[in-house]
Coordinates of C-alpha atoms in Angstrom, one line a residue:
M1 CA 77.1 84.9 94.7
K2 CA 76.2 85.0 90.8
E3 CA 72.3 85.1 90.6
Y4 CA 73.0 88.1 94.0
L5 CA 75.7 89.7 92.2
K6 CA 74.0 90.1 88.9
R7 CA 70.8 92.3 91.3
C8 CA 72.4 93.9 93.0
L9 CA 74.1 95.4 90.0
E10 CA 70.7 95.6 87.8
Q11 CA 68.9 97.7 91.0
M12 CA 72.8 100.3 90.0
G13 CA 71.7 100.1 86.4
I14 CA 74.3 98.0 85.5
T15 CA 74.3 95.0 82.7
C16 CA 76.1 92.2 83.7
S17 CA 77.0 89.6 81.1
Q18 CA 77.3 85.5 81.8
T19 CA 81.4 86.1 80.9
Q20 CA 81.4 88.0 83.8
L21 CA 79.1 86.9 86.5
E22 CA 81.5 83.6 85.7
Q23 CA 84.9 86.5 86.0
F24 CA 83.8 87.2 89.4
E25 CA 83.2 83.9 91.4
A26 CA 86.6 83.3 89.9
Y27 CA 87.4 85.9 91.4
R28 CA 85.7 85.8 94.8
Q29 CA 86.8 82.0 95.1
L30 CA 90.3 82.4 94.3
L31 CA 90.2 85.5 96.9
A32 CA 88.9 83.3 99.4
E33 CA 91.8 81.3 99.0
W34 CA 94.8 83.0 98.9
N35 CA 93.2 84.9 102.0
E36 CA 93.8 81.9 104.1
K37 CA 97.2 82.6 103.0
I38 CA 97.8 86.2 103.2
N39 CA 95.6 88.7 104.9
L40 CA 93.8 90.5 101.8
T41 CA 89.7 91.5 103.1
A42 CA 87.6 90.9 106.6
I43 CA 84.8 90.6 104.5
C44 CA 84.4 87.0 103.1
E45 CA 80.7 85.6 102.8
P46 CA 79.9 85.4 99.3
K47 CA 76.9 88.1 99.4
E48 CA 78.9 90.1 101.3
V49 CA 81.8 90.1 98.5
A50 CA 79.7 90.9 95.9
L51 CA 77.7 93.3 97.5
K52 CA 80.3 95.0 99.7
H53 CA 84.0 94.5 97.4
F54 CA 82.2 93.6 93.4
T55 CA 79.0 96.0 93.6
D56 CA 80.9 98.5 94.9
C57 CA 83.9 98.8 93.1
L58 CA 81.3 99.4 89.7
C59 CA 79.5 102.3 91.0
G60 CA 82.9 104.8 89.8
L61 CA 82.1 103.1 86.7
P62 CA 79.9 106.1 84.7
W63 CA 83.6 108.6 85.2
I64 CA 85.7 106.0 83.5
P65 CA 85.9 107.3 80.2
E66 CA 86.2 105.2 77.2
G67 CA 90.3 103.4 77.0
A68 CA 91.1 105.0 79.7
K69 CA 94.8 104.1 80.9
V70 CA 93.6 103.4 84.9
I71 CA 96.0 103.3 87.5
D72 CA 94.7 101.7 91.3
V73 CA 96.7 102.8 93.9
G74 CA 96.7 100.1 96.8
S75 CA 94.9 98.5 94.6
G76 CA 95.6 95.2 97.7
A77 CA 92.9 92.6 96.6
G78 CA 92.2 94.2 93.2
F79 CA 90.1 96.2 95.1
P80 CA 88.9 98.1 92.6
G81 CA 90.9 98.0 89.8
V82 CA 89.7 93.8 89.1
P83 CA 86.4 94.3 88.9
L84 CA 86.0 97.4 87.2
K85 CA 88.6 96.3 84.7
I86 CA 86.1 92.6 84.5
M87 CA 83.6 95.4 83.1
R88 CA 85.0 97.3 81.3
P89 CA 87.8 95.2 79.4
D90 CA 88.5 98.3 77.2
L91 CA 90.6 100.2 80.3
S92 CA 94.2 99.7 80.3
V93 CA 95.1 98.9 84.2
L94 CA 97.7 99.0 86.7
L95 CA 97.6 97.1 89.9
L96 CA 100.2 98.9 92.3
D97 CA 100.9 98.1 95.8
S98 CA 103.1 98.4 98.5
L99 CA 103.2 94.9 99.6
N100 CA 104.6 92.1 97.1
K101 CA 102.0 89.4 99.0
R102 CA 99.2 91.2 97.2
V103 CA 101.6 91.6 94.0
V104 CA 102.4 88.1 93.8
F105 CA 98.2 87.4 94.8
L106 CA 97.1 89.9 91.7
E107 CA 99.1 88.6 89.1
E108 CA 97.6 84.8 89.8
L109 CA 94.3 86.4 89.4
I110 CA 95.3 88.4 86.3
S111 CA 96.3 85.1 84.4
A112 CA 93.5 83.1 86.2
L113 CA 90.9 85.8 85.2
G114 CA 92.1 85.9 81.8
L115 CA 92.7 90.1 81.1
S116 CA 94.5 91.7 78.8
E117 CA 96.4 94.8 79.3
T118 CA 95.9 94.4 83.1
T119 CA 99.7 94.5 85.2
A120 CA 100.2 94.3 88.8
L121 CA 103.0 96.5 90.1
H122 CA 105.0 96.3 93.7
S123 CA 106.3 99.4 94.2
R124 CA 105.3 101.9 97.0
A125 CA 103.0 105.2 95.7
E126 CA 105.7 108.3 96.1
D127 CA 108.2 106.2 94.5
A128 CA 106.3 104.6 91.5
A129 CA 104.7 108.7 90.8
R130 CA 108.3 110.5 90.9
G131 CA 109.3 108.2 88.1
D132 CA 108.2 106.9 84.0
L133 CA 104.4 106.7 85.6
R134 CA 104.3 110.3 86.7
E135 CA 101.6 111.9 85.1
R136 CA 100.8 109.3 82.7
F137 CA 96.9 108.0 83.9
D138 CA 93.9 109.0 82.8
V139 CA 92.2 107.8 86.2
A140 CA 94.1 107.4 89.1
T141 CA 92.0 105.3 91.7
A142 CA 92.4 104.4 95.6
R143 CA 89.3 102.3 97.8
A144 CA 90.1 102.6 101.4
V145 CA 93.9 103.8 101.2
A146 CA 93.4 106.6 103.3
N147 CA 92.4 110.0 104.6
L148 CA 91.9 111.7 101.4
T149 CA 94.4 114.8 102.1
V150 CA 96.5 111.9 102.0
L151 CA 95.6 110.3 99.6
S152 CA 95.9 112.8 96.7
E153 CA 98.9 113.7 97.5
Y154 CA 99.3 110.2 97.3
C155 CA 97.5 109.9 93.7
L156 CA 97.3 113.1 91.7
P157 CA 100.5 112.9 90.7
F158 CA 99.7 109.8 88.5
V159 CA 96.9 111.6 86.3
K160 CA 97.7 113.3 82.9
I161 CA 96.3 116.9 82.9
G162 CA 92.4 116.6 82.3
G163 CA 91.9 113.2 83.5
I164 CA 90.6 112.4 87.1
F165 CA 91.0 111.1 90.5
L166 CA 88.3 108.8 91.8
A167 CA 88.0 108.1 95.0
Y168 CA 85.7 106.2 97.1
K169 CA 85.4 106.9 101.0
G170 CA 83.0 105.6 103.3
S171 CA 79.7 107.1 105.0
S172 CA 82.0 110.3 106.2
G173 CA 83.4 110.8 103.3
M174 CA 81.9 114.3 102.8
E175 CA 83.7 115.5 105.8
E176 CA 87.1 114.4 104.3
I177 CA 86.2 115.4 100.7
A178 CA 85.4 119.4 102.2
E179 CA 88.9 119.8 104.3
A180 CA 90.6 118.1 101.6
K181 CA 90.1 120.6 99.4
N182 CA 92.7 123.4 99.2
A183 CA 95.5 120.6 99.4
I184 CA 94.1 118.8 96.4
A185 CA 93.6 123.0 94.7
V186 CA 97.9 122.8 95.9
L187 CA 98.4 118.9 94.3
G188 CA 96.7 120.5 90.6
G189 CA 93.0 119.3 91.0
S190 CA 90.2 121.2 91.1
L191 CA 86.8 118.9 92.6
E192 CA 84.8 118.0 90.4
E193 CA 81.7 115.6 91.9
Q194 CA 81.6 114.7 95.0
E195 CA 78.5 112.2 95.3
K196 CA 77.0 109.6 98.4
Y197 CA 75.1 107.0 96.9
C198 CA 73.6 103.4 99.0
L199 CA 74.3 99.9 98.3
P200 CA 71.1 97.9 97.6
D201 CA 69.7 96.2 99.5
S202 CA 71.1 97.9 102.0
D203 CA 71.7 100.5 104.6
I204 CA 75.2 100.9 103.7
C205 CA 76.0 104.3 102.7
R206 CA 79.4 105.0 100.3
T207 CA 80.6 108.3 99.2
I208 CA 83.1 109.2 95.5
A209 CA 84.7 111.9 95.1
V210 CA 85.9 113.1 91.9
I211 CA 88.8 115.0 90.8
R212 CA 89.7 116.4 88.4
K213 CA 93.7 117.2 87.5
K214 CA 94.0 120.7 85.9
K215 CA 97.7 121.8 86.1
E216 CA 100.6 119.8 86.6
T217 CA 101.7 118.8 90.3
P218 CA 104.3 120.2 92.3
A219 CA 108.1 118.6 92.1
K220 CA 108.3 118.2 95.3
Y221 CA 105.2 116.2 95.1
P222 CA 104.1 113.2 96.6
R223 CA 106.6 113.9 99.9
N224 CA 108.3 110.9 101.9
P225 CA 105.8 108.7 104.1
G226 CA 107.5 110.6 107.5
K227 CA 107.1 113.9 106.2
I228 CA 103.5 113.0 104.6
A229 CA 102.7 111.2 108.1
K230 CA 103.5 114.2 110.5
N231 CA 103.2 117.7 107.9
P232 CA 99.2 116.7 106.2
L233 CA 99.3 119.4 103.1
K234 CA 96.3 121.9 105.0

């Protein structure tokens, strides 16, 4: 997998050291081991993990400033937070997930890979965003968690004014972005950039939205999950 991942990243203009490649391989192995115990991902074949998870996660690198404090909301198996941290040791990363079993996996992963300034927290986003973590981060990331309108309500409250929310979306991401613009504005954000990209040696296309935090998120957001689901922001 290591040589394939190295080749994929080179095609994306990303240089990966041997140490980082070893970390990615250890990550893949631990993911496979834990996936037999709990459902972390349906993508298990080594080359598919390298392409559809690791390479895809790293497409957000150009927008993350040096030394940024990052929160990965709904981190799951650690995507995109852990691949970003492997490539950018300067980052401080908090991996947030609502399922304790996944958090236990993330804690073992952090330890196995020797990732400093990286922690995992068991909490729902709407609870964590109402406490000390509110508007404390330079960057919030989320990948394959929810529709962008809903996702923005979960993520933007964590971002400090001037920071960004990076939303990793699928091939239909442009449509989601268009539908979410008003909700993003209500939450204090503004769409700064949207980019469609294709993964190397494949016909897999994805979208990333870069949302800049312009003003404080109103105190009533995020609402409880029931209200968010029944009455998404327009």
